[in-house]
Tab-separated table of C-alpha atoms and ligand atoms in Angstrom:
chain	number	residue	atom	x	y	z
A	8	UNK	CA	0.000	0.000	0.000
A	9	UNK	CA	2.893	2.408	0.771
A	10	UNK	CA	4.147	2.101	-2.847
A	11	UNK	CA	0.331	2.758	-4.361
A	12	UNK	CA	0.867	6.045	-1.985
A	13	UNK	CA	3.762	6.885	-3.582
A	14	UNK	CA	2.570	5.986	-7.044
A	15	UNK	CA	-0.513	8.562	-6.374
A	16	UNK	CA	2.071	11.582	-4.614
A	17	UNK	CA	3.845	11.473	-7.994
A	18	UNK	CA	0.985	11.298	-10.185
A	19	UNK	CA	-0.396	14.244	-8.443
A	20	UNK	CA	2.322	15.761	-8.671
A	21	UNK	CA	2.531	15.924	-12.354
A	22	UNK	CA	-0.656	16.865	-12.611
A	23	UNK	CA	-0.435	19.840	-10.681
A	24	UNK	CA	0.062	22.458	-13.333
A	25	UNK	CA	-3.197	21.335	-15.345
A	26	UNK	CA	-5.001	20.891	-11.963
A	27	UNK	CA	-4.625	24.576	-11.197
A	28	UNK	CA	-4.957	25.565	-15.064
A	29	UNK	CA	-8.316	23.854	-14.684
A	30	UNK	CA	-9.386	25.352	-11.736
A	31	UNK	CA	-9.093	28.946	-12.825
A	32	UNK	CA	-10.614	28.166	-16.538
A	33	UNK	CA	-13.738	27.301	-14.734
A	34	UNK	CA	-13.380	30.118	-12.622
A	35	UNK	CA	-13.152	32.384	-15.473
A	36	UNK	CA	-16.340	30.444	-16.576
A	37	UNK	CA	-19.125	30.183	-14.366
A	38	UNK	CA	-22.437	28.861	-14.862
A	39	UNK	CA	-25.842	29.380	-12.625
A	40	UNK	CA	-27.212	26.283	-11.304
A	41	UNK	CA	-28.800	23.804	-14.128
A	42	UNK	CA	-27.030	26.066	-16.612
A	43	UNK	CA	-23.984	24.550	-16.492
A	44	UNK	CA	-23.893	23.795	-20.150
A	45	UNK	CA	-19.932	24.453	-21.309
A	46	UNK	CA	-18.846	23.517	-17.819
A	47	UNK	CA	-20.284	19.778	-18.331
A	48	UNK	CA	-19.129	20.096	-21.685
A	49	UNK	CA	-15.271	20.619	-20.805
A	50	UNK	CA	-15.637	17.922	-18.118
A	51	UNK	CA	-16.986	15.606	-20.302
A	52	UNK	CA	-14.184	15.813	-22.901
A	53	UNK	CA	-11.393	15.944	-20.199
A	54	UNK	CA	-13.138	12.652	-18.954
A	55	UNK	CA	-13.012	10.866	-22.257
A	56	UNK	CA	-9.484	12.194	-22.984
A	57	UNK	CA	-8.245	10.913	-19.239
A	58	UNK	CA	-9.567	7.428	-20.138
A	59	UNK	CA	-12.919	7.118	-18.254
A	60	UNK	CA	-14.716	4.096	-19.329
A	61	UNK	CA	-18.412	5.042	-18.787
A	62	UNK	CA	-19.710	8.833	-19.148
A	63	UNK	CA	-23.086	9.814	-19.099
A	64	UNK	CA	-23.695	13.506	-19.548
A	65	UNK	CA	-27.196	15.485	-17.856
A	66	UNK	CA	-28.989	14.067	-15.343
A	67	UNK	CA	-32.985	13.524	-14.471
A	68	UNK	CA	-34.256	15.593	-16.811
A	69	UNK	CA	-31.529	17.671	-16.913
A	70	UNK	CA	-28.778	18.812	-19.800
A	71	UNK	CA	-26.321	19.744	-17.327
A	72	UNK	CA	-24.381	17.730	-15.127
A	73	UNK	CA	-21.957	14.517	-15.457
A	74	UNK	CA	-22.233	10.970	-14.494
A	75	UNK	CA	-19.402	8.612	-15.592
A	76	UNK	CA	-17.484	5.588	-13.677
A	77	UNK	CA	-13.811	4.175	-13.809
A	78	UNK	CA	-13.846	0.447	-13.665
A	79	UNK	CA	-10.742	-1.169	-12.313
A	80	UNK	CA	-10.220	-4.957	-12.065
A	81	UNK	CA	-13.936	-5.656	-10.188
A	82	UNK	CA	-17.080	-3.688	-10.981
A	83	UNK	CA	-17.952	-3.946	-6.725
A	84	UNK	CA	-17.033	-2.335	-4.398
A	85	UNK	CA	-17.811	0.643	-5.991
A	86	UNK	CA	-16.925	3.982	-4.388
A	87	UNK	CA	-18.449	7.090	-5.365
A	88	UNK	CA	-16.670	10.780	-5.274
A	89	UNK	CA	-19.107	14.076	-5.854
A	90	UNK	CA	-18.429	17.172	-7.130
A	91	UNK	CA	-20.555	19.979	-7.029
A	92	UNK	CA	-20.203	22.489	-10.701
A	93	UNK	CA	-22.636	25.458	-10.404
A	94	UNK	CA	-21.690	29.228	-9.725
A	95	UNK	CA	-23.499	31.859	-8.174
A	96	UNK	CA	-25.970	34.352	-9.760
A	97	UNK	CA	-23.416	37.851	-8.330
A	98	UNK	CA	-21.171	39.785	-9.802
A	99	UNK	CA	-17.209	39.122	-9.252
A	100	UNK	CA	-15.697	42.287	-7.990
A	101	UNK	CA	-11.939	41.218	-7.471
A	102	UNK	CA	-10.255	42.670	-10.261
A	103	UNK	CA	-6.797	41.765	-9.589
A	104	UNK	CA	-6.779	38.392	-10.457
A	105	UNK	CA	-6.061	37.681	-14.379
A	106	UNK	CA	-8.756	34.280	-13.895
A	107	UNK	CA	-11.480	36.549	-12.822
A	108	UNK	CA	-15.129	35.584	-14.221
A	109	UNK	CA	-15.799	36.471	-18.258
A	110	UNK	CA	-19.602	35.800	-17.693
A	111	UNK	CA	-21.019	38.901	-16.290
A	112	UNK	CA	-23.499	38.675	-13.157
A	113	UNK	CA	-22.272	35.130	-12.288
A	114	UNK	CA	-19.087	33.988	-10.433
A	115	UNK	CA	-17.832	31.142	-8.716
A	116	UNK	CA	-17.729	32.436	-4.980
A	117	UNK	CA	-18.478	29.141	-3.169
A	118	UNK	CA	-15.387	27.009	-4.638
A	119	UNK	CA	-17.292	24.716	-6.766
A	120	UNK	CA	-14.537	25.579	-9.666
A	121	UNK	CA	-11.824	24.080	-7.358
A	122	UNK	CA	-14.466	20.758	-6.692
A	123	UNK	CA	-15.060	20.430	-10.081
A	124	UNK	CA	-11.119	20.434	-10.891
A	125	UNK	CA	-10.108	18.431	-8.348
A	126	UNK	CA	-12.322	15.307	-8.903
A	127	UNK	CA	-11.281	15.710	-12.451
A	128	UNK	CA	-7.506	15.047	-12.227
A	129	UNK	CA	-8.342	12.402	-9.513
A	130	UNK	CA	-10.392	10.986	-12.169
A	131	UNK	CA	-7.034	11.494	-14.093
A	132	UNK	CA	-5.082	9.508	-11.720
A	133	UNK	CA	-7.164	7.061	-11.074
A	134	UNK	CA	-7.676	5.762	-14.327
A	135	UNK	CA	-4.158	5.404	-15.148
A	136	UNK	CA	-4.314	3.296	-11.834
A	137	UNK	CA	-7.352	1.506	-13.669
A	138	UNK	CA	-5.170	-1.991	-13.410
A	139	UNK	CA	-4.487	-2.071	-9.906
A	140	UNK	CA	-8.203	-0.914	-8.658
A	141	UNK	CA	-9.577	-3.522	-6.693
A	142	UNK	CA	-13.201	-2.102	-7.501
A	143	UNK	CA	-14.950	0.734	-9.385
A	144	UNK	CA	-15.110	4.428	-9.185
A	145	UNK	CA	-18.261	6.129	-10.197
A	146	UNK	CA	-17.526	10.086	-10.757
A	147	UNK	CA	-20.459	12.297	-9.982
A	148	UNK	CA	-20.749	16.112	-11.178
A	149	UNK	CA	-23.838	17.200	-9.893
A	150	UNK	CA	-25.250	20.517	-11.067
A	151	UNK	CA	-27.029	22.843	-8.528
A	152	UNK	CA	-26.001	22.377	-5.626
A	153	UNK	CA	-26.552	26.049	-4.420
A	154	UNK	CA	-30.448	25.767	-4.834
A	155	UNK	CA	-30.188	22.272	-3.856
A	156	UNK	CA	-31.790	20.401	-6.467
A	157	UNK	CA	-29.135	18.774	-8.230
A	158	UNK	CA	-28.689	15.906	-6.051
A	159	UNK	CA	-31.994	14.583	-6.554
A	160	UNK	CA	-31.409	14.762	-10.246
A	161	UNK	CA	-28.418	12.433	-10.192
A	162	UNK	CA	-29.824	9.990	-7.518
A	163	UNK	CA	-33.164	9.772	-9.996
A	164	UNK	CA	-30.712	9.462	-13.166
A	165	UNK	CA	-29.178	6.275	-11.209
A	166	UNK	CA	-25.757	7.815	-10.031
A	167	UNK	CA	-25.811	6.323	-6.727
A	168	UNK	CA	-26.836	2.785	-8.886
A	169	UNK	CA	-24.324	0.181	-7.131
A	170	UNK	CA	-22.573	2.165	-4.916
A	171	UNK	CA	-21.123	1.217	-1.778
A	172	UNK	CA	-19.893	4.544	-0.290
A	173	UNK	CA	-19.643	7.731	-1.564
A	174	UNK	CA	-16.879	10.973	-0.201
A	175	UNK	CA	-17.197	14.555	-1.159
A	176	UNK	CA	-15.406	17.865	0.062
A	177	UNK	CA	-15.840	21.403	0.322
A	178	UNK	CA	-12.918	23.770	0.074
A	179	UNK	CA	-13.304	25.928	2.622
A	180	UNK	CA	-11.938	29.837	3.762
A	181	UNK	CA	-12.744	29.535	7.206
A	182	UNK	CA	-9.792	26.681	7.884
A	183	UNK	CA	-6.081	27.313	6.983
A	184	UNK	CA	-4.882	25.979	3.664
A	185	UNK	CA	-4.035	22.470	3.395
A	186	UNK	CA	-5.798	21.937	7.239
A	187	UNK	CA	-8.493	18.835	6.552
A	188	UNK	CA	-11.829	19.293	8.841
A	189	UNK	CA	-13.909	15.822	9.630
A	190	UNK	CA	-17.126	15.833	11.022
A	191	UNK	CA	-18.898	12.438	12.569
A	192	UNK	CA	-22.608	12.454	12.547
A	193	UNK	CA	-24.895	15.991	11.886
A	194	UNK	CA	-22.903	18.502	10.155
A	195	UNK	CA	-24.651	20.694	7.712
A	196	UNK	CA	-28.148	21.680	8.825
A	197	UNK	CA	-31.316	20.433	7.741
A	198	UNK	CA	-32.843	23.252	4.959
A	199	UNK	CA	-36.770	24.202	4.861
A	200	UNK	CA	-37.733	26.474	2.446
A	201	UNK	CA	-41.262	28.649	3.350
A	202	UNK	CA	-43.081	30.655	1.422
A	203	UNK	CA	-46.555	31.748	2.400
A	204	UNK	CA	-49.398	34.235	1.183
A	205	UNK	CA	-51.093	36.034	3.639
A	206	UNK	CA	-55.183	36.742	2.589
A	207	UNK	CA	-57.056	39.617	3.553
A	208	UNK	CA	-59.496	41.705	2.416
A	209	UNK	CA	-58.239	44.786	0.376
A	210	UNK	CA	-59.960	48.483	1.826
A	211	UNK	CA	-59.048	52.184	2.237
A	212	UNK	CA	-56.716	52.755	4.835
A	213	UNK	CA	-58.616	55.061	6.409
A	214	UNK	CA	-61.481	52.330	6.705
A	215	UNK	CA	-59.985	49.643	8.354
A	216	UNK	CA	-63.285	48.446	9.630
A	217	UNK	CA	-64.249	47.232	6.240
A	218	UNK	CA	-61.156	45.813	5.111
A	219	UNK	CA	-58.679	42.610	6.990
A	220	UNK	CA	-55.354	43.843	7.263
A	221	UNK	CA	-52.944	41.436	5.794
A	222	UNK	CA	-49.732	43.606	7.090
A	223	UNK	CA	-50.918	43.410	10.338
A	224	UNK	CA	-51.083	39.813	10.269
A	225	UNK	CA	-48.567	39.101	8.987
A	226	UNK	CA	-46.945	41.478	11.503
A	227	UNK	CA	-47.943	39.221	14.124
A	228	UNK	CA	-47.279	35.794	12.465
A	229	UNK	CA	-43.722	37.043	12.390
A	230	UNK	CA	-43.748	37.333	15.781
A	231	UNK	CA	-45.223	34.778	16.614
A	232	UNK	CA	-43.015	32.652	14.912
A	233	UNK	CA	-40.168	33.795	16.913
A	234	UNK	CA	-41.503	31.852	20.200
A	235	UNK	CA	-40.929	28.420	18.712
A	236	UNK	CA	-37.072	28.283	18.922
A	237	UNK	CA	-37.865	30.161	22.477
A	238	UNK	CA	-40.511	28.387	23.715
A	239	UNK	CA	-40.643	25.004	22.068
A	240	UNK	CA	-37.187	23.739	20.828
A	241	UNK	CA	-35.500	21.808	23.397
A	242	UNK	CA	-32.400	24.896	24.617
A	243	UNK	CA	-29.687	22.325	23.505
A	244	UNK	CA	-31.026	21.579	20.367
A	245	UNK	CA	-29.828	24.089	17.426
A	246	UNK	CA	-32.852	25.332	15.615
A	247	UNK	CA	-33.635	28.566	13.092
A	248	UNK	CA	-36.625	30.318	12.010
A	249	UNK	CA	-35.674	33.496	10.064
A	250	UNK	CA	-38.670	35.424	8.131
A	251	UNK	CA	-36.101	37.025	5.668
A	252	UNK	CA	-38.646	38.848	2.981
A	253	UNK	CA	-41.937	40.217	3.238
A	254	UNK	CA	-44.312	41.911	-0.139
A	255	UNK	CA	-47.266	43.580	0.444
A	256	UNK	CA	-48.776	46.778	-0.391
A	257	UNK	CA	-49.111	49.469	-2.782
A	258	UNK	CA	-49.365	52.752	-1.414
A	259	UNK	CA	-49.926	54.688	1.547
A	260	UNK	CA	-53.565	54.492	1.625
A	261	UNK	CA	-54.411	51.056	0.107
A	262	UNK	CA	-54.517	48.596	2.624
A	263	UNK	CA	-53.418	44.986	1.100
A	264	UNK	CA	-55.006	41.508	-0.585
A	265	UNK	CA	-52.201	40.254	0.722
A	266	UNK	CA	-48.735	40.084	1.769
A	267	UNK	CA	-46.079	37.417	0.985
A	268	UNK	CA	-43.677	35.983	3.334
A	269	UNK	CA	-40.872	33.991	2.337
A	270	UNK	CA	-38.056	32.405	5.261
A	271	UNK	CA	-36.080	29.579	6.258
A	272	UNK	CA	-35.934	26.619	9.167
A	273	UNK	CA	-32.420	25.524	9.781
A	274	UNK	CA	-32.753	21.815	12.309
A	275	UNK	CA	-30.708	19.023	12.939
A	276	UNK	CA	-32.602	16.499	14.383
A	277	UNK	CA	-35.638	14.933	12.749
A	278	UNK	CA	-38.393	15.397	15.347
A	279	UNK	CA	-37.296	18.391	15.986
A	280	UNK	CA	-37.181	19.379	12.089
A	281	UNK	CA	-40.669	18.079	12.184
A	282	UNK	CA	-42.327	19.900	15.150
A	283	UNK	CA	-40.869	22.999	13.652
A	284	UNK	CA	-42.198	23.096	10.718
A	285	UNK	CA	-45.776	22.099	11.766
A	286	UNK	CA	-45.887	24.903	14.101
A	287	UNK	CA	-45.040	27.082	11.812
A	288	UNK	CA	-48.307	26.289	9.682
A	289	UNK	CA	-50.124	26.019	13.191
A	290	UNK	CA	-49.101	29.375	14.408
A	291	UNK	CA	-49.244	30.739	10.429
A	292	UNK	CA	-52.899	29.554	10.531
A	293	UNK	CA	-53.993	29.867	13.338
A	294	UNK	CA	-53.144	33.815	13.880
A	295	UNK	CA	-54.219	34.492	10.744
A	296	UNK	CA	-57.153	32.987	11.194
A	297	UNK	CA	-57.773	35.092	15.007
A	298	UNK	CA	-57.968	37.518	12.475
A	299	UNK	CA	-60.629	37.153	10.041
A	300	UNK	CA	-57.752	35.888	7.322
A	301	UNK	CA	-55.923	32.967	6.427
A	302	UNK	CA	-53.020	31.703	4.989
A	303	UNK	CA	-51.713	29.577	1.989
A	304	UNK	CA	-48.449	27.575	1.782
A	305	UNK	CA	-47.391	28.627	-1.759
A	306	UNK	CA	-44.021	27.122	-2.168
A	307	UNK	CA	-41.936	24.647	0.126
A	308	UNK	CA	-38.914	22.541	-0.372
A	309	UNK	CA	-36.384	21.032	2.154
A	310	UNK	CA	-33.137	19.299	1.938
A	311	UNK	CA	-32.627	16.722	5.305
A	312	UNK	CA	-29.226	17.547	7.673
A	313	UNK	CA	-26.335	16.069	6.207
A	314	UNK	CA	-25.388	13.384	8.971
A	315	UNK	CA	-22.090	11.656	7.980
A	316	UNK	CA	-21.683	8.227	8.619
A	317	UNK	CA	-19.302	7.864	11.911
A	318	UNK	CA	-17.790	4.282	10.653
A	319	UNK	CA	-16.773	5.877	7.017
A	320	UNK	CA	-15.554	9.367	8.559
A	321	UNK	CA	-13.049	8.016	10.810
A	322	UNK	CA	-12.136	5.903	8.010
A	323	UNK	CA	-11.170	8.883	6.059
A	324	UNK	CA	-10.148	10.887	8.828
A	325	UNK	CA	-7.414	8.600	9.421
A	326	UNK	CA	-6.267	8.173	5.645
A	327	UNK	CA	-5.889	11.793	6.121
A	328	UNK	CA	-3.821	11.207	8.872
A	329	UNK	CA	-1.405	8.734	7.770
A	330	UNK	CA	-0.947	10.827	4.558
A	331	UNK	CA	-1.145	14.549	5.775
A	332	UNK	CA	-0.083	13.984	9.733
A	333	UNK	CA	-2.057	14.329	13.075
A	334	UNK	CA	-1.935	18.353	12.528
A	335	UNK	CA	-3.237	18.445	9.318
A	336	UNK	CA	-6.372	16.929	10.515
A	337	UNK	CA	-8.857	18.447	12.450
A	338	UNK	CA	-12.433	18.105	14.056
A	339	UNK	CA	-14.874	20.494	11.877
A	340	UNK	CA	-17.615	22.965	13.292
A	341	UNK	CA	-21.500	22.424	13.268
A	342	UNK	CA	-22.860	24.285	10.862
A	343	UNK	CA	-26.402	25.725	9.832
A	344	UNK	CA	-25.922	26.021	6.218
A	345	UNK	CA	-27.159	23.540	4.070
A	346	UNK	CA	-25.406	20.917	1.645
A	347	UNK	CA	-27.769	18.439	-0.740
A	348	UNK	CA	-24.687	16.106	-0.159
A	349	UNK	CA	-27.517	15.171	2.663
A	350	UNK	CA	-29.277	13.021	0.104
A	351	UNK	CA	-26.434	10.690	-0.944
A	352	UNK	CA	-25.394	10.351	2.687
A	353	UNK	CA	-29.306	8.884	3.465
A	354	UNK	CA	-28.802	6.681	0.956
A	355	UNK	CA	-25.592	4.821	1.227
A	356	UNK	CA	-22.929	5.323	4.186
A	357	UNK	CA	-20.148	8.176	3.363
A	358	UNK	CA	-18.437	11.201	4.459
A	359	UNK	CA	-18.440	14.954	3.097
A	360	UNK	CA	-15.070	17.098	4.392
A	361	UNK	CA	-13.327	20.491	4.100
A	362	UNK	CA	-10.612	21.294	3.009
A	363	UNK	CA	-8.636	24.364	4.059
A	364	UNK	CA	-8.096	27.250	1.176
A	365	UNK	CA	-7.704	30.002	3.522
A	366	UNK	CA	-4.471	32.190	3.366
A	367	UNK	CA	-4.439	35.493	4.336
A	368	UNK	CA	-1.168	36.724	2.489
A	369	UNK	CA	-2.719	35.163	-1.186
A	370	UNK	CA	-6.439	37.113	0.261
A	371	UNK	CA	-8.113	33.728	0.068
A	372	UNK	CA	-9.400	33.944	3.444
A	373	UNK	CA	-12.946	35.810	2.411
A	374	UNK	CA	-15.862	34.479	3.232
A	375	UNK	CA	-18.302	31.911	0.937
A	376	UNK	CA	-20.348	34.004	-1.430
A	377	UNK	CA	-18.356	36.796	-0.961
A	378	UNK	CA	-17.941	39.024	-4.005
A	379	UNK	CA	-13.631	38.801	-3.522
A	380	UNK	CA	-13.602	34.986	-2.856
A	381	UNK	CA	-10.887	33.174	-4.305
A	382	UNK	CA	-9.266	29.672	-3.194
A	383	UNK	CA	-5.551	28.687	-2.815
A	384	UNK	CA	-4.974	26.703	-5.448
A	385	UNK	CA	-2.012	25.076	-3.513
A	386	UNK	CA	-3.644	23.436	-1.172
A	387	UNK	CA	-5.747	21.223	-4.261
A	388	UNK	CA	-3.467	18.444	-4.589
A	389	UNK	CA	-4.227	17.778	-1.047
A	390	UNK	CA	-7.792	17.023	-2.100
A	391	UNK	CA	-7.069	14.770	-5.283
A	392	UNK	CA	-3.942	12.907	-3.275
A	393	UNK	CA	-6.912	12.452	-0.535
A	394	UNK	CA	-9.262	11.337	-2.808
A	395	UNK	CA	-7.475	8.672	-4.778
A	396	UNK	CA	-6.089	7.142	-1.835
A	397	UNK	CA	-9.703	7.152	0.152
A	398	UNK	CA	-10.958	5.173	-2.924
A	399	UNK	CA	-7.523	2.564	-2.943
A	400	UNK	CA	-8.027	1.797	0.847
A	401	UNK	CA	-11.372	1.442	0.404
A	402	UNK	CA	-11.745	-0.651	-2.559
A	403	UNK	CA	-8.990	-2.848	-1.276
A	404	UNK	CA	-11.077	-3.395	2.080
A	405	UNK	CA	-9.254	-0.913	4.381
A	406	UNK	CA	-9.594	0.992	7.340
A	407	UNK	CA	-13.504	0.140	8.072
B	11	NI	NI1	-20.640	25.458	-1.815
């Protein structure tokens, strides 16, 4: 096993230059989510040209988006990587850097350039390992991740079809470059989506009596919304409820039909994800109705916590370890955003990771969706070298 290590080091090595050439032509590039049209494009012909036996571009009933697997000397196990390929819908504002985005309004400020590079040269690597792979590699670039519907496209398109495990990362600008993060059990938040209409009964403003207010109700629904993390959540359970746009009115004399209300529930646990989000279509309802009004749920959608497996993560954890050392390797933070790596995770056992991109002296230490984000693209042969040898000790029965 030490000598596949040191087969991979100097493979990744080599591959540096076009791993980094990659990363900034898709930076230069970015798509929106489910427009990711020249993006799969590029990945698909760098997949063919690395040798990739199987690729299968779009996904559901998508265009965008790349499915393909490596098939070494067994088709099982079979261990699945994930990259996520959309950009952001803002406009890039660091003008310093020659790579910055050609495609105005749209920018890769989340990293998903340097994902979508570095699963391609492990792809790279891999296949030129394609003799000595005790298993199969199936290669997933989702699309949309950042309005997190992409991963039920690929799961419905079959790209979780025979697979055993599956690993991901996300670069990150919160950990030092080259510093891996590992997470057992909940780690991103669980994601509900609420949008409601608020009905009342349109009237002058001078004559409320013959009118029901809508701002007022919704006024109060807001408010009332705020007692359920207070009052109802258990204290040491992490829970969100954040009204984050309201639309209503028309003037200063019209009182309202109605008034929309759109807002988010971040939960971990299940039940608690689930008491949540009845009481806020109780409370919703219910004070509306104390009103003379009601509401309607117009649009919902929800993406579970991502809870990595415990079994796989210190698995990978400690590949990390042997390869990178005990202080390259540390324990990640909770945190409430969400990642639709979630729906892989309920499906078969795996782990999603950071890695570290943040360096203060190269300015890569901005925050996610930040209009100046950038990533150190020195600290991405850490991820490929990480990912090629997750998938050796794990198709040759490893660590598990
Ligand atoms: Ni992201």
């Amino acid at each position: 096993m030490i000598k596949m290590r040191e087969k991979i080091k100097k493979l990744v090595e080599s591959c540096k230059g076009e791993l980094i050439e990659l990363r900034r032509h898709f930076h230069a590039h970015p798509e929106p989510s489910f427009e990711e049209y020249e993006t799969t494009k590029l990945i698909a012909q760098k997949l063919k040209e690395y040798g990739v036996d199987e690729i299968k571009v779009g996904c559901g009933g998508k265009a965008s988006g790349v499915i393909a697997t490596i098939r070494g000397l067994f088709d099982r196990p079979m261990i699945a990587l994930r990259a996520d390929i959309d950009a952001l819908k803002m406009k890039e504002e660091n003008q310093s850097i020659p790579y910055r985005s050609q495609n105005e309004g749209v920018m890769h400020a989340c990293g998903h350039d340097a994902h979508i590079a570095v699963l391609l040269i492990t792809a790279k690597v891999l296949a030129q390992l394609k003799g000595e792979l005790p298993g199969s590699v199936r290669l997933i670039f989702q699309p949309a991740e950042e309005t997190a519907a992409g991963a039920k496209e690929i799961i419905k398109a079959g790209g979780l079809d025979g697979v055993d495990a599956i690993a991901g990362l996300h670069v990150w600008a919160y950990l030092p470059s080259g510093v891996l993060g590992f997470r057992k059990g909940p780690f991103f938040a669980a994601v509900d989506r609420i949008e409601i209409n608020v009905k009342g009964k349109g009237g002058h403003g001078a004559a409320p009596q013959f009118a029901v207010d809508p701002i007022v109700m919704a006024s109060n629904i807001v408010l009332a919304l705020q007692t359920i993390v207070s009052r109802e959540v258990d204290p040491i359970e992490p829970a969100v409820v954040s009204i984050c746009k309201i639309e209503g009115g028309t003037a200063f004399n019209i009182i309202p039909e109605e008034v929309k209300m759109v807002g988010t529930i971040r939960t971990f646990s299940p039940q608690t994800r689930e008491r949540v989000v009845k009481r806020v279509e109780e409370i919703s309802t219910n004070v509306a109705k104390a009103m003379r009004g009601s509401v309607e749920f117009i649009d919902y959608y929800s993406t579970p916590a991502l809870i990595n497996d415990p079994n796989f993560t210190e698995f990978a954890a400690s590949v990390a370890r042997d390869l990178f050392g005990e202080r390259s390797v540390v324990e990640a933070d909770i945190n409430m955003g969400g990642e639709d790596f979630s729906l892989y995770v309920e499906k078969v056992p795996g782990t999603f990771f950071l890695l570290g991109t943040g360096n203060k002296d190269k300015g890569t230490d901005k925050a996610h969706h930040n209009p100046y984000f950038d990533v150190d693209d020195d600290a991405l042969p850490i991820g490929v070298e990480l990912f090629a040898n997750i998938v050796f000790e794990f198709l040759r029965g490893g660590k598990r």
